[in-house]
Amino acid sequence: LKVFRSLRSPQIAAITPDGKRAYVTDAAGYLAVIDLAERKIVDRVFVGAGAHHLAISPDGTRIWVALSEQAQTIVILDSSHPARPRVLDRFDPRVSAHDLAFAPDGRTVWVSSAAAPYVSVLNARSGETVATVAAGMLNTPTEAVKPEYTDFAI
């Protein structure tokens, strides 16, 4: 077990498809890259304040990060060099984004929203909406009491 105390507000962790690294969003605006074998942070990339949910493409070459739980901005990163991801683009998802998930073939990203009764299906390359799937409204309170965590352990 390793505890990382250098993250200001760790949010969500995702493991790369090869199992070698973890990416952790930090609401302070960073995406931290953790080498799991060495158990150390090997890079931090500024993506924008409120970094929260994230998704890694099945081939490991792209990362999408939603900037908050009701994101007006999604950041796309190139992770073809997994220890050193870099920001490629930012875009407005049209409907506030909550969670993100790549389809198994990596061609689309499914995006949930507390503001819409559907899931948006976006083209993974362009971010354009290609479809919507009825899903009903999320039962998300407008005000929630959340503890503030400053440590992250693997």
Coordinates of C-alpha atoms in Angstrom, one line a residue:
L1 CA 0.0 0.0 0.0
K2 CA 1.2 3.5 -0.9
V3 CA -0.4 6.7 0.2
F4 CA 0.1 9.8 -1.9
R5 CA -0.3 13.0 0.1
S6 CA 0.7 15.4 -2.7
L7 CA -2.7 15.5 -4.4
R8 CA -4.8 18.4 -3.2
S9 CA -8.2 16.9 -4.0
P10 CA -8.0 13.5 -5.6
Q11 CA -11.2 12.5 -7.4
I12 CA -11.3 9.5 -9.7
A13 CA -8.7 6.9 -10.6
A14 CA -8.6 4.8 -13.8
I15 CA -6.1 2.0 -14.6
T16 CA -4.5 1.8 -18.1
P17 CA -5.5 -1.2 -20.2
D18 CA -2.0 -2.7 -19.7
G19 CA -2.3 -2.4 -15.9
K20 CA 1.0 -0.5 -15.6
R21 CA -0.3 3.0 -14.7
A22 CA -3.1 4.8 -12.9
Y23 CA -4.4 8.2 -13.9
V24 CA -5.9 10.2 -11.1
T25 CA -7.9 13.4 -11.5
D26 CA -7.3 16.1 -8.9
A27 CA -10.0 18.8 -8.6
A28 CA -7.1 21.3 -8.3
G29 CA -6.8 20.9 -12.1
Y30 CA -4.3 18.1 -12.7
L31 CA -4.2 14.6 -14.0
A32 CA -1.6 12.7 -12.1
V33 CA 0.2 9.7 -13.7
I34 CA 1.1 6.9 -11.2
D35 CA 3.6 4.2 -12.2
L36 CA 2.0 1.2 -10.3
A37 CA 5.2 -0.9 -10.3
E38 CA 7.3 1.9 -8.8
R39 CA 4.4 3.3 -6.8
K40 CA 5.2 6.9 -7.6
I41 CA 3.8 9.8 -9.4
V42 CA 5.7 10.2 -12.6
D43 CA 3.9 13.1 -14.2
R44 CA 1.2 15.7 -13.6
V45 CA -0.6 17.4 -16.5
F46 CA -2.7 20.6 -16.0
V47 CA -6.1 19.9 -17.6
G48 CA -8.2 22.6 -15.8
A49 CA -9.9 23.3 -12.5
G50 CA -12.5 20.8 -11.4
A51 CA -10.9 17.7 -13.1
H52 CA -13.2 14.8 -12.1
H53 CA -14.5 11.9 -14.1
L54 CA -12.2 10.3 -16.7
A55 CA -12.1 7.6 -19.3
I56 CA -9.3 5.8 -21.0
S57 CA -9.7 4.5 -24.6
P58 CA -9.4 0.6 -24.9
D59 CA -6.1 1.0 -26.8
G60 CA -4.8 3.3 -24.1
T61 CA -4.0 6.2 -26.5
R62 CA -6.6 8.7 -25.4
I63 CA -7.9 10.0 -22.1
W64 CA -11.1 12.1 -21.7
V65 CA -11.5 14.2 -18.6
A66 CA -14.7 16.0 -17.5
L67 CA -14.0 19.3 -15.7
S68 CA -16.5 18.9 -12.8
E69 CA -19.5 16.7 -12.0
Q70 CA -21.6 18.9 -14.3
A71 CA -18.8 19.7 -16.8
Q72 CA -19.1 22.4 -19.4
T73 CA -15.7 21.3 -20.7
I74 CA -14.2 18.0 -21.6
V75 CA -10.5 17.7 -22.2
I76 CA -9.0 15.2 -24.6
L77 CA -5.4 14.0 -24.0
D78 CA -3.0 12.0 -26.1
S79 CA -1.7 9.1 -24.0
S80 CA 0.2 7.3 -26.7
H81 CA 3.2 7.9 -24.4
P82 CA 1.4 6.7 -21.3
A83 CA 3.8 8.2 -18.7
R84 CA 3.6 11.6 -20.4
P85 CA 0.1 12.4 -21.6
R86 CA -0.5 15.7 -23.3
V87 CA -3.6 17.9 -23.9
L88 CA -4.8 17.7 -27.4
D89 CA -8.2 19.6 -27.3
R90 CA -11.0 21.0 -25.1
F91 CA -14.6 21.1 -26.1
D92 CA -18.1 22.0 -24.8
P93 CA -20.2 18.8 -24.7
R94 CA -23.4 20.8 -25.3
V95 CA -25.1 19.2 -22.3
S96 CA -23.2 19.2 -19.0
A97 CA -21.2 16.0 -18.7
H98 CA -21.0 13.8 -15.6
D99 CA -19.4 10.4 -16.3
L100 CA -17.6 9.2 -19.4
A101 CA -17.0 5.7 -20.8
F102 CA -15.3 4.6 -24.1
A103 CA -17.2 2.0 -26.1
P104 CA -15.3 -1.3 -26.4
D105 CA -14.2 -0.5 -30.0
G106 CA -12.9 3.0 -28.9
R107 CA -14.8 4.8 -31.6
T108 CA -17.4 6.5 -29.4
V109 CA -17.5 7.9 -25.8
W110 CA -20.7 7.6 -23.8
V111 CA -21.4 10.7 -21.6
S112 CA -24.0 10.9 -18.9
S113 CA -25.5 14.1 -17.6
A114 CA -27.6 15.1 -14.6
A115 CA -29.2 17.8 -16.8
A116 CA -30.6 15.5 -19.6
P117 CA -32.7 12.3 -19.6
Y118 CA -30.3 10.6 -22.0
V119 CA -26.7 9.5 -22.5
S120 CA -24.9 11.3 -25.3
V121 CA -22.8 9.2 -27.7
L122 CA -19.9 11.2 -29.0
N123 CA -17.4 10.5 -31.7
A124 CA -14.1 9.8 -29.9
R125 CA -12.0 11.7 -32.5
S126 CA -14.1 14.8 -33.0
G127 CA -16.3 15.1 -29.9
E128 CA -19.4 15.5 -32.1
T129 CA -22.7 14.0 -30.9
V130 CA -23.5 11.0 -33.1
A131 CA -26.5 9.7 -31.1
T132 CA -28.4 9.9 -27.8
V133 CA -29.8 7.0 -25.8
A134 CA -32.8 7.5 -23.5
A135 CA -31.7 6.9 -19.9
G136 CA -34.0 8.9 -17.6
M137 CA -32.8 11.6 -15.2
L138 CA -30.1 11.0 -12.6
N139 CA -31.2 11.4 -9.0
T140 CA -28.5 13.9 -8.1
P141 CA -29.1 16.3 -5.3
T142 CA -28.4 19.9 -6.1
E143 CA -26.5 20.3 -2.8
A144 CA -24.5 17.4 -1.4
V145 CA -22.3 17.2 1.6
K146 CA -19.1 15.6 0.5
P147 CA -16.0 15.0 2.7
E148 CA -12.8 16.5 1.4
Y149 CA -10.1 13.8 0.9
T150 CA -6.5 14.8 0.4
D151 CA -4.8 11.4 0.4
F152 CA -4.9 8.8 -2.3
A153 CA -3.7 5.2 -1.7
I154 CA -2.9 2.3 -4.0

